[in-house]
Amino acid sequence: MLANPCRYNVVRTRAGALLSLGLLCVSTSIGAAPPARKFDPAAFFAGRTVGDARLKVMMSRAKAIHVDSTGRVEADGALAVSQVVAEEGKPVKNRSWRIRMVAPGRYEGTLSDASGPVKGVMTDNVLNLRFAMKGGLQAEQKLTLRPDGLSVHNAMTIRKFGMTVATLEETIRKLD
């Protein structure tokens, strides 16, 4: 038997608390997600990227789309992207983007497929783009940087009269 049982309980309680705290710290660091990367569209899309997508138009079967892109940052800080788009069942076409940051978290630009300006807002690691297309279509794109920093998920919704008429899901990978 210990000479002072109260002292033994205090030591045992402190040791238990320290052990619990140590295990909590270890388990937190093992299971912790890597620090979030900051999405810089100009840095990501400068150079070569490729995208593989599925386009689903209302009342039609889904089609595969492959996009090869080359981007560069111009002297005024704008990102210019040239794309070759291969959509299943259609001739290959060229498309071009030009977008630049106009204020912190705010973007504006042009797209050859758009019938007006492209407007964008960056929230965390998601760039939300909106633009009008021919035929009264309204497009919204959500470009989300994935944790690896080497790929972006593109979720696009196209609406007419407020009703969704097409969706696109794409993975864009940075090649260089």
Short mmCIF file of N, CA, C and O in Angstrom, two decimals, residues 41-140:
data_model
loop_
_atom_site.label_atom_id
_atom_site.label_comp_id
_atom_site.label_asym_id
_atom_site.label_seq_id
_atom_site.Cartn_x
_atom_site.Cartn_y
_atom_site.Cartn_z
N PRO A 41 -6.42 30.62 -60.64
CA PRO A 41 -6.75 30.16 -61.99
C PRO A 41 -5.66 30.44 -63.02
O PRO A 41 -5.40 29.59 -63.88
N ALA A 42 -5.02 31.60 -62.94
CA ALA A 42 -3.97 31.92 -63.92
C ALA A 42 -2.81 30.94 -63.80
O ALA A 42 -2.29 30.46 -64.81
N ALA A 43 -2.40 30.62 -62.58
CA ALA A 43 -1.29 29.68 -62.39
C ALA A 43 -1.69 28.27 -62.83
O ALA A 43 -0.91 27.56 -63.45
N PHE A 44 -2.93 27.87 -62.52
CA PHE A 44 -3.36 26.52 -62.88
C PHE A 44 -3.48 26.35 -64.39
O PHE A 44 -3.02 25.37 -64.95
N PHE A 45 -4.13 27.30 -65.06
CA PHE A 45 -4.42 27.14 -66.49
C PHE A 45 -3.30 27.62 -67.41
O PHE A 45 -3.36 27.38 -68.62
N ALA A 46 -2.25 28.27 -66.86
CA ALA A 46 -1.09 28.63 -67.69
C ALA A 46 -0.36 27.33 -68.02
O ALA A 46 -0.18 26.46 -67.16
N GLY A 47 0.03 27.16 -69.27
CA GLY A 47 0.63 25.90 -69.70
C GLY A 47 -0.44 25.00 -70.29
O GLY A 47 -1.48 25.46 -70.75
N ARG A 48 -0.16 23.70 -70.24
CA ARG A 48 -1.10 22.75 -70.86
C ARG A 48 -1.97 22.07 -69.81
O ARG A 48 -1.49 21.66 -68.75
N THR A 49 -3.25 21.93 -70.15
CA THR A 49 -4.18 21.16 -69.35
C THR A 49 -5.02 20.30 -70.29
O THR A 49 -5.14 20.61 -71.48
N VAL A 50 -5.58 19.22 -69.74
CA VAL A 50 -6.52 18.39 -70.50
C VAL A 50 -7.75 18.16 -69.64
O VAL A 50 -7.66 18.07 -68.41
N GLY A 51 -8.89 18.08 -70.31
CA GLY A 51 -10.13 17.83 -69.60
C GLY A 51 -10.90 16.69 -70.23
O GLY A 51 -10.94 16.57 -71.46
N ASP A 52 -11.47 15.86 -69.39
CA ASP A 52 -12.35 14.78 -69.84
C ASP A 52 -13.68 14.96 -69.14
O ASP A 52 -13.72 15.06 -67.90
N ALA A 53 -14.75 15.03 -69.95
CA ALA A 53 -16.06 15.38 -69.41
C ALA A 53 -17.15 14.47 -69.96
O ALA A 53 -16.97 13.79 -70.97
N ARG A 54 -18.30 14.55 -69.28
CA ARG A 54 -19.54 13.94 -69.75
C ARG A 54 -20.56 15.07 -69.81
O ARG A 54 -20.81 15.75 -68.81
N LEU A 55 -21.13 15.26 -70.99
CA LEU A 55 -22.17 16.27 -71.21
C LEU A 55 -23.50 15.56 -71.32
O LEU A 55 -23.66 14.66 -72.15
N LYS A 56 -24.45 15.96 -70.50
CA LYS A 56 -25.79 15.38 -70.53
C LYS A 56 -26.78 16.49 -70.89
O LYS A 56 -26.98 17.42 -70.13
N VAL A 57 -27.33 16.39 -72.10
CA VAL A 57 -28.35 17.33 -72.57
C VAL A 57 -29.70 16.68 -72.34
O VAL A 57 -29.88 15.47 -72.60
N MET A 58 -30.66 17.47 -71.87
CA MET A 58 -31.99 16.96 -71.57
C MET A 58 -32.53 16.13 -72.73
O MET A 58 -32.44 16.53 -73.90
N MET A 59 -33.08 14.97 -72.40
CA MET A 59 -33.70 14.05 -73.35
C MET A 59 -32.72 13.48 -74.38
O MET A 59 -33.12 13.09 -75.47
N SER A 60 -31.44 13.45 -74.07
CA SER A 60 -30.42 12.85 -74.92
C SER A 60 -29.50 12.01 -74.04
O SER A 60 -29.43 12.21 -72.84
N ARG A 61 -28.76 11.13 -74.68
CA ARG A 61 -27.79 10.34 -73.91
C ARG A 61 -26.55 11.20 -73.64
O ARG A 61 -26.26 12.15 -74.38
N ALA A 62 -25.82 10.85 -72.60
CA ALA A 62 -24.59 11.57 -72.26
C ALA A 62 -23.54 11.36 -73.34
O ALA A 62 -23.46 10.30 -73.94
N LYS A 63 -22.76 12.41 -73.58
CA LYS A 63 -21.68 12.35 -74.58
C LYS A 63 -20.35 12.67 -73.91
O LYS A 63 -20.27 13.50 -73.01
N ALA A 64 -19.31 12.03 -74.42
CA ALA A 64 -17.95 12.29 -73.94
C ALA A 64 -17.40 13.53 -74.63
O ALA A 64 -17.64 13.76 -75.82
N ILE A 65 -16.65 14.31 -73.88
CA ILE A 65 -15.96 15.49 -74.42
C ILE A 65 -14.52 15.45 -73.92
O ILE A 65 -14.27 15.17 -72.74
N HIS A 66 -13.59 15.74 -74.80
CA HIS A 66 -12.17 15.84 -74.44
C HIS A 66 -11.69 17.23 -74.86
O HIS A 66 -11.96 17.67 -75.98
N VAL A 67 -10.99 17.91 -73.95
CA VAL A 67 -10.53 19.28 -74.21
C VAL A 67 -9.02 19.36 -73.97
O VAL A 67 -8.54 19.01 -72.89
N ASP A 68 -8.28 19.79 -74.99
CA ASP A 68 -6.85 20.09 -74.86
C ASP A 68 -6.71 21.61 -74.82
O ASP A 68 -7.21 22.31 -75.71
N SER A 69 -6.05 22.11 -73.78
CA SER A 69 -5.93 23.56 -73.60
C SER A 69 -4.49 23.99 -73.44
O SER A 69 -3.67 23.26 -72.88
N THR A 70 -4.22 25.20 -73.93
CA THR A 70 -2.93 25.85 -73.73
C THR A 70 -3.23 27.26 -73.26
O THR A 70 -3.95 28.01 -73.93
N GLY A 71 -2.67 27.62 -72.11
CA GLY A 71 -2.93 28.94 -71.54
C GLY A 71 -1.65 29.73 -71.33
O GLY A 71 -0.57 29.16 -71.19
N ARG A 72 -1.82 31.04 -71.30
CA ARG A 72 -0.68 31.92 -71.01
C ARG A 72 -1.20 33.16 -70.30
O ARG A 72 -2.33 33.58 -70.52
N VAL A 73 -0.35 33.72 -69.46
CA VAL A 73 -0.69 34.96 -68.78
C VAL A 73 -0.13 36.10 -69.62
O VAL A 73 1.07 36.12 -69.92
N GLU A 74 -0.99 37.02 -70.01
CA GLU A 74 -0.58 38.14 -70.86
C GLU A 74 -0.02 39.28 -70.03
O GLU A 74 -0.10 39.27 -68.79
N ALA A 75 0.55 40.28 -70.68
CA ALA A 75 1.22 41.40 -70.02
C ALA A 75 0.30 42.13 -69.05
O ALA A 75 0.75 42.60 -68.00
N ASP A 76 -1.00 42.20 -69.35
CA ASP A 76 -1.93 42.90 -68.46
C ASP A 76 -2.45 42.02 -67.32
O ASP A 76 -3.32 42.41 -66.56
N GLY A 77 -1.91 40.79 -67.21
CA GLY A 77 -2.31 39.87 -66.14
C GLY A 77 -3.47 38.98 -66.51
O GLY A 77 -3.85 38.11 -65.73
N ALA A 78 -4.04 39.17 -67.69
CA ALA A 78 -5.17 38.34 -68.12
C ALA A 78 -4.68 36.95 -68.50
O ALA A 78 -3.58 36.78 -69.02
N LEU A 79 -5.52 35.98 -68.26
CA LEU A 79 -5.26 34.60 -68.66
C LEU A 79 -5.93 34.40 -70.01
O LEU A 79 -7.13 34.62 -70.16
N ALA A 80 -5.17 33.96 -71.00
CA ALA A 80 -5.71 33.65 -72.33
C ALA A 80 -5.54 32.15 -72.54
O ALA A 80 -4.44 31.61 -72.39
N VAL A 81 -6.64 31.47 -72.86
CA VAL A 81 -6.62 30.02 -73.03
C VAL A 81 -7.18 29.67 -74.40
O VAL A 81 -8.27 30.12 -74.76
N SER A 82 -6.42 28.88 -75.15
CA SER A 82 -6.88 28.34 -76.44
C SER A 82 -7.20 26.87 -76.23
O SER A 82 -6.39 26.14 -75.64
N GLN A 83 -8.36 26.45 -76.72
CA GLN A 83 -8.80 25.08 -76.50
C GLN A 83 -9.19 24.39 -77.80
O GLN A 83 -9.72 25.03 -78.71
N VAL A 84 -8.92 23.09 -77.87
CA VAL A 84 -9.41 22.24 -78.94
C VAL A 84 -10.39 21.29 -78.26
O VAL A 84 -10.02 20.53 -77.36
N VAL A 85 -11.66 21.37 -78.70
CA VAL A 85 -12.74 20.62 -78.05
C VAL A 85 -13.22 19.52 -78.98
O VAL A 85 -13.67 19.79 -80.10
N ALA A 86 -13.13 18.27 -78.50
CA ALA A 86 -13.61 17.12 -79.26
C ALA A 86 -14.83 16.55 -78.54
O ALA A 86 -14.69 15.95 -77.47
N GLU A 87 -16.02 16.79 -79.12
CA GLU A 87 -17.26 16.27 -78.55
C GLU A 87 -17.71 15.08 -79.38
O GLU A 87 -17.78 15.17 -80.61
N GLU A 88 -18.04 14.01 -78.69
CA GLU A 88 -18.49 12.78 -79.36
C GLU A 88 -19.62 13.09 -80.35
O GLU A 88 -20.60 13.77 -80.03
N GLY A 89 -19.42 12.64 -81.60
CA GLY A 89 -20.45 12.81 -82.62
C GLY A 89 -20.45 14.16 -83.32
O GLY A 89 -21.31 14.43 -84.15
N LYS A 90 -19.48 15.04 -82.99
CA LYS A 90 -19.42 16.37 -83.62
C LYS A 90 -18.01 16.63 -84.11
O LYS A 90 -17.05 16.06 -83.61
N PRO A 91 -17.87 17.56 -85.09
CA PRO A 91 -16.52 17.92 -85.53
C PRO A 91 -15.76 18.64 -84.41
O PRO A 91 -16.35 19.31 -83.58
N VAL A 92 -14.45 18.48 -84.42
CA VAL A 92 -13.59 19.17 -83.46
C VAL A 92 -13.72 20.67 -83.68
O VAL A 92 -13.82 21.13 -84.81
N LYS A 93 -13.74 21.43 -82.57
CA LYS A 93 -13.83 22.89 -82.70
C LYS A 93 -12.81 23.57 -81.80
O LYS A 93 -12.32 22.99 -80.83
N ASN A 94 -12.50 24.81 -82.15
CA ASN A 94 -11.60 25.63 -81.34
C ASN A 94 -12.43 26.61 -80.51
O ASN A 94 -13.44 27.12 -80.98
N ARG A 95 -11.96 26.84 -79.30
CA ARG A 95 -12.63 27.78 -78.40
C ARG A 95 -11.55 28.58 -77.69
O ARG A 95 -10.44 28.10 -77.48
N SER A 96 -11.85 29.81 -77.31
CA SER A 96 -10.87 30.62 -76.60
C SER A 96 -11.51 31.36 -75.44
O SER A 96 -12.68 31.76 -75.51
N TRP A 97 -10.74 31.49 -74.37
CA TRP A 97 -11.12 32.22 -73.17
C TRP A 97 -10.13 33.36 -72.97
O TRP A 97 -8.96 33.24 -73.31
N ARG A 98 -10.59 34.40 -72.33
CA ARG A 98 -9.72 35.46 -71.81
C ARG A 98 -10.38 35.96 -70.55
O ARG A 98 -11.53 36.40 -70.58
N ILE A 99 -9.68 35.85 -69.44
CA ILE A 99 -10.27 36.25 -68.16
C ILE A 99 -9.19 36.88 -67.28
O ILE A 99 -8.02 36.50 -67.37
N ARG A 100 -9.60 37.87 -66.50
CA ARG A 100 -8.64 38.50 -65.60
C ARG A 100 -9.32 38.95 -64.31
O ARG A 100 -10.53 39.17 -64.28
N MET A 101 -8.52 39.04 -63.25
CA MET A 101 -9.03 39.50 -61.98
C MET A 101 -9.20 41.02 -62.06
O MET A 101 -8.27 41.73 -62.46
N VAL A 102 -10.39 41.51 -61.72
CA VAL A 102 -10.67 42.95 -61.77
C VAL A 102 -10.72 43.56 -60.37
O VAL A 102 -10.64 44.78 -60.22
N ALA A 103 -10.85 42.74 -59.36
CA ALA A 103 -10.83 43.14 -57.94
C ALA A 103 -10.57 41.85 -57.17
O ALA A 103 -10.74 40.75 -57.71
N PRO A 104 -10.16 41.95 -55.92
CA PRO A 104 -9.92 40.71 -55.17
C PRO A 104 -11.15 39.80 -55.20
O PRO A 104 -12.25 40.19 -54.82
N GLY A 105 -10.94 38.58 -55.72
CA GLY A 105 -12.02 37.60 -55.80
C GLY A 105 -13.03 37.82 -56.91
O GLY A 105 -14.01 37.09 -57.02
N ARG A 106 -12.81 38.82 -57.77
CA ARG A 106 -13.76 39.12 -58.87
C ARG A 106 -13.03 39.03 -60.21
O ARG A 106 -11.94 39.56 -60.37
N TYR A 107 -13.69 38.34 -61.17
CA TYR A 107 -13.11 38.12 -62.48
C TYR A 107 -14.08 38.56 -63.57
O TYR A 107 -15.30 38.51 -63.39
N GLU A 108 -13.52 38.98 -64.70
CA GLU A 108 -14.31 39.30 -65.89
C GLU A 108 -13.54 38.82 -67.10
O GLU A 108 -12.31 38.76 -67.09
N GLY A 109 -14.29 38.50 -68.16
CA GLY A 109 -13.61 38.04 -69.35
C GLY A 109 -14.55 37.77 -70.50
O GLY A 109 -15.71 38.19 -70.49
N THR A 110 -14.00 37.04 -71.46
CA THR A 110 -14.75 36.67 -72.66
C THR A 110 -14.53 35.19 -72.94
O THR A 110 -13.53 34.60 -72.53
N LEU A 111 -15.48 34.62 -73.66
CA LEU A 111 -15.42 33.24 -74.10
C LEU A 111 -16.02 33.21 -75.49
O LEU A 111 -17.09 33.79 -75.72
N SER A 112 -15.36 32.52 -76.41
CA SER A 112 -15.86 32.51 -77.78
C SER A 112 -17.25 31.88 -77.89
O SER A 112 -18.00 32.20 -78.80
N ASP A 113 -17.65 31.00 -76.97
CA ASP A 113 -18.98 30.40 -76.98
C ASP A 113 -20.04 31.28 -76.30
O ASP A 113 -21.23 30.98 -76.39
N ALA A 114 -19.62 32.32 -75.62
CA ALA A 114 -20.57 33.17 -74.88
C ALA A 114 -21.12 34.27 -75.79
O ALA A 114 -20.45 34.72 -76.72
N SER A 115 -22.33 34.71 -75.47
CA SER A 115 -22.92 35.81 -76.24
C SER A 115 -22.79 37.13 -75.50
O SER A 115 -23.31 38.14 -75.94
N GLY A 116 -22.09 37.13 -74.40
CA GLY A 116 -21.86 38.34 -73.62
C GLY A 116 -20.66 38.14 -72.73
O GLY A 116 -19.92 37.16 -72.88
N PRO A 117 -20.45 39.04 -71.77
CA PRO A 117 -19.28 38.93 -70.89
C PRO A 117 -19.38 37.75 -69.94
O PRO A 117 -20.46 37.28 -69.61
N VAL A 118 -18.21 37.30 -69.50
CA VAL A 118 -18.10 36.27 -68.48
C VAL A 118 -17.79 36.98 -67.17
O VAL A 118 -16.89 37.81 -67.11
N LYS A 119 -18.54 36.65 -66.13
CA LYS A 119 -18.32 37.24 -64.79
C LYS A 119 -17.99 36.10 -63.84
O LYS A 119 -18.59 35.02 -63.92
N GLY A 120 -17.05 36.34 -62.93
CA GLY A 120 -16.65 35.30 -62.00
C GLY A 120 -16.43 35.82 -60.60
O GLY A 120 -16.08 36.98 -60.40
N VAL A 121 -16.65 34.92 -59.64
CA VAL A 121 -16.41 35.20 -58.23
C VAL A 121 -15.67 34.01 -57.64
O VAL A 121 -16.08 32.86 -57.82
N MET A 122 -14.58 34.30 -56.91
CA MET A 122 -13.81 33.26 -56.24
C MET A 122 -14.26 33.19 -54.79
O MET A 122 -14.26 34.20 -54.09
N THR A 123 -14.67 32.01 -54.34
CA THR A 123 -15.02 31.76 -52.96
C THR A 123 -14.23 30.55 -52.51
O THR A 123 -14.42 29.46 -53.05
N ASP A 124 -13.36 30.74 -51.53
CA ASP A 124 -12.45 29.69 -51.09
C ASP A 124 -11.69 29.16 -52.32
O ASP A 124 -11.03 29.93 -52.97
N ASN A 125 -11.83 27.89 -52.65
CA ASN A 125 -11.13 27.32 -53.79
C ASN A 125 -12.07 26.99 -54.93
O ASN A 125 -11.85 26.05 -55.69
N VAL A 126 -13.15 27.78 -55.06
CA VAL A 126 -14.13 27.58 -56.12
C VAL A 126 -14.28 28.88 -56.91
O VAL A 126 -14.57 29.93 -56.35
N LEU A 127 -14.05 28.78 -58.22
CA LEU A 127 -14.29 29.91 -59.11
C LEU A 127 -15.64 29.68 -59.78
O LEU A 127 -15.82 28.71 -60.51
N ASN A 128 -16.60 30.55 -59.48
CA ASN A 128 -17.94 30.48 -60.07
C ASN A 128 -17.99 31.44 -61.24
O ASN A 128 -17.79 32.65 -61.07
N LEU A 129 -18.25 30.91 -62.43
CA LEU A 129 -18.36 31.72 -63.64
C LEU A 129 -19.80 31.69 -64.14
O LEU A 129 -20.44 30.64 -64.09
N ARG A 130 -20.26 32.82 -64.64
CA ARG A 130 -21.61 32.92 -65.23
C ARG A 130 -21.50 33.67 -66.55
O ARG A 130 -20.77 34.66 -66.65
N PHE A 131 -22.28 33.17 -67.54
CA PHE A 131 -22.30 33.86 -68.83
C PHE A 131 -23.51 33.41 -69.62
O PHE A 131 -24.08 32.34 -69.38
N ALA A 132 -23.91 34.26 -70.57
CA ALA A 132 -25.01 33.94 -71.47
C ALA A 132 -24.44 33.28 -72.71
O ALA A 132 -23.32 33.59 -73.14
N MET A 133 -25.26 32.39 -73.30
CA MET A 133 -24.88 31.72 -74.55
C MET A 133 -25.97 31.98 -75.59
O MET A 133 -27.05 32.46 -75.25
N LYS A 134 -25.66 31.65 -76.81
CA LYS A 134 -26.64 31.83 -77.89
C LYS A 134 -27.91 31.05 -77.59
O LYS A 134 -27.87 30.02 -76.90
N GLY A 135 -29.03 31.51 -78.10
CA GLY A 135 -30.30 30.81 -77.93
C GLY A 135 -30.95 31.04 -76.58
O GLY A 135 -31.81 30.26 -76.17
N GLY A 136 -30.53 32.09 -75.87
CA GLY A 136 -31.15 32.38 -74.58
C GLY A 136 -30.70 31.47 -73.45
O GLY A 136 -31.37 31.39 -72.41
N LEU A 137 -29.60 30.78 -73.63
CA LEU A 137 -29.08 29.88 -72.60
C LEU A 137 -28.25 30.66 -71.59
O LEU A 137 -27.52 31.59 -71.95
N GLN A 138 -28.34 30.26 -70.32
CA GLN A 138 -27.53 30.83 -69.25
C GLN A 138 -26.65 29.73 -68.67
O GLN A 138 -27.15 28.66 -68.31
N ALA A 139 -25.35 29.98 -68.58
CA ALA A 139 -24.40 28.98 -68.09
C ALA A 139 -23.82 29.40 -66.76
O ALA A 139 -23.54 30.58 -66.53
N GLU A 140 -23.65 28.41 -65.90
CA GLU A 140 -22.94 28.61 -64.64
C GLU A 140 -21.93 27.48 -64.50
O GLU A 140 -22.27 26.31 -64.63
#
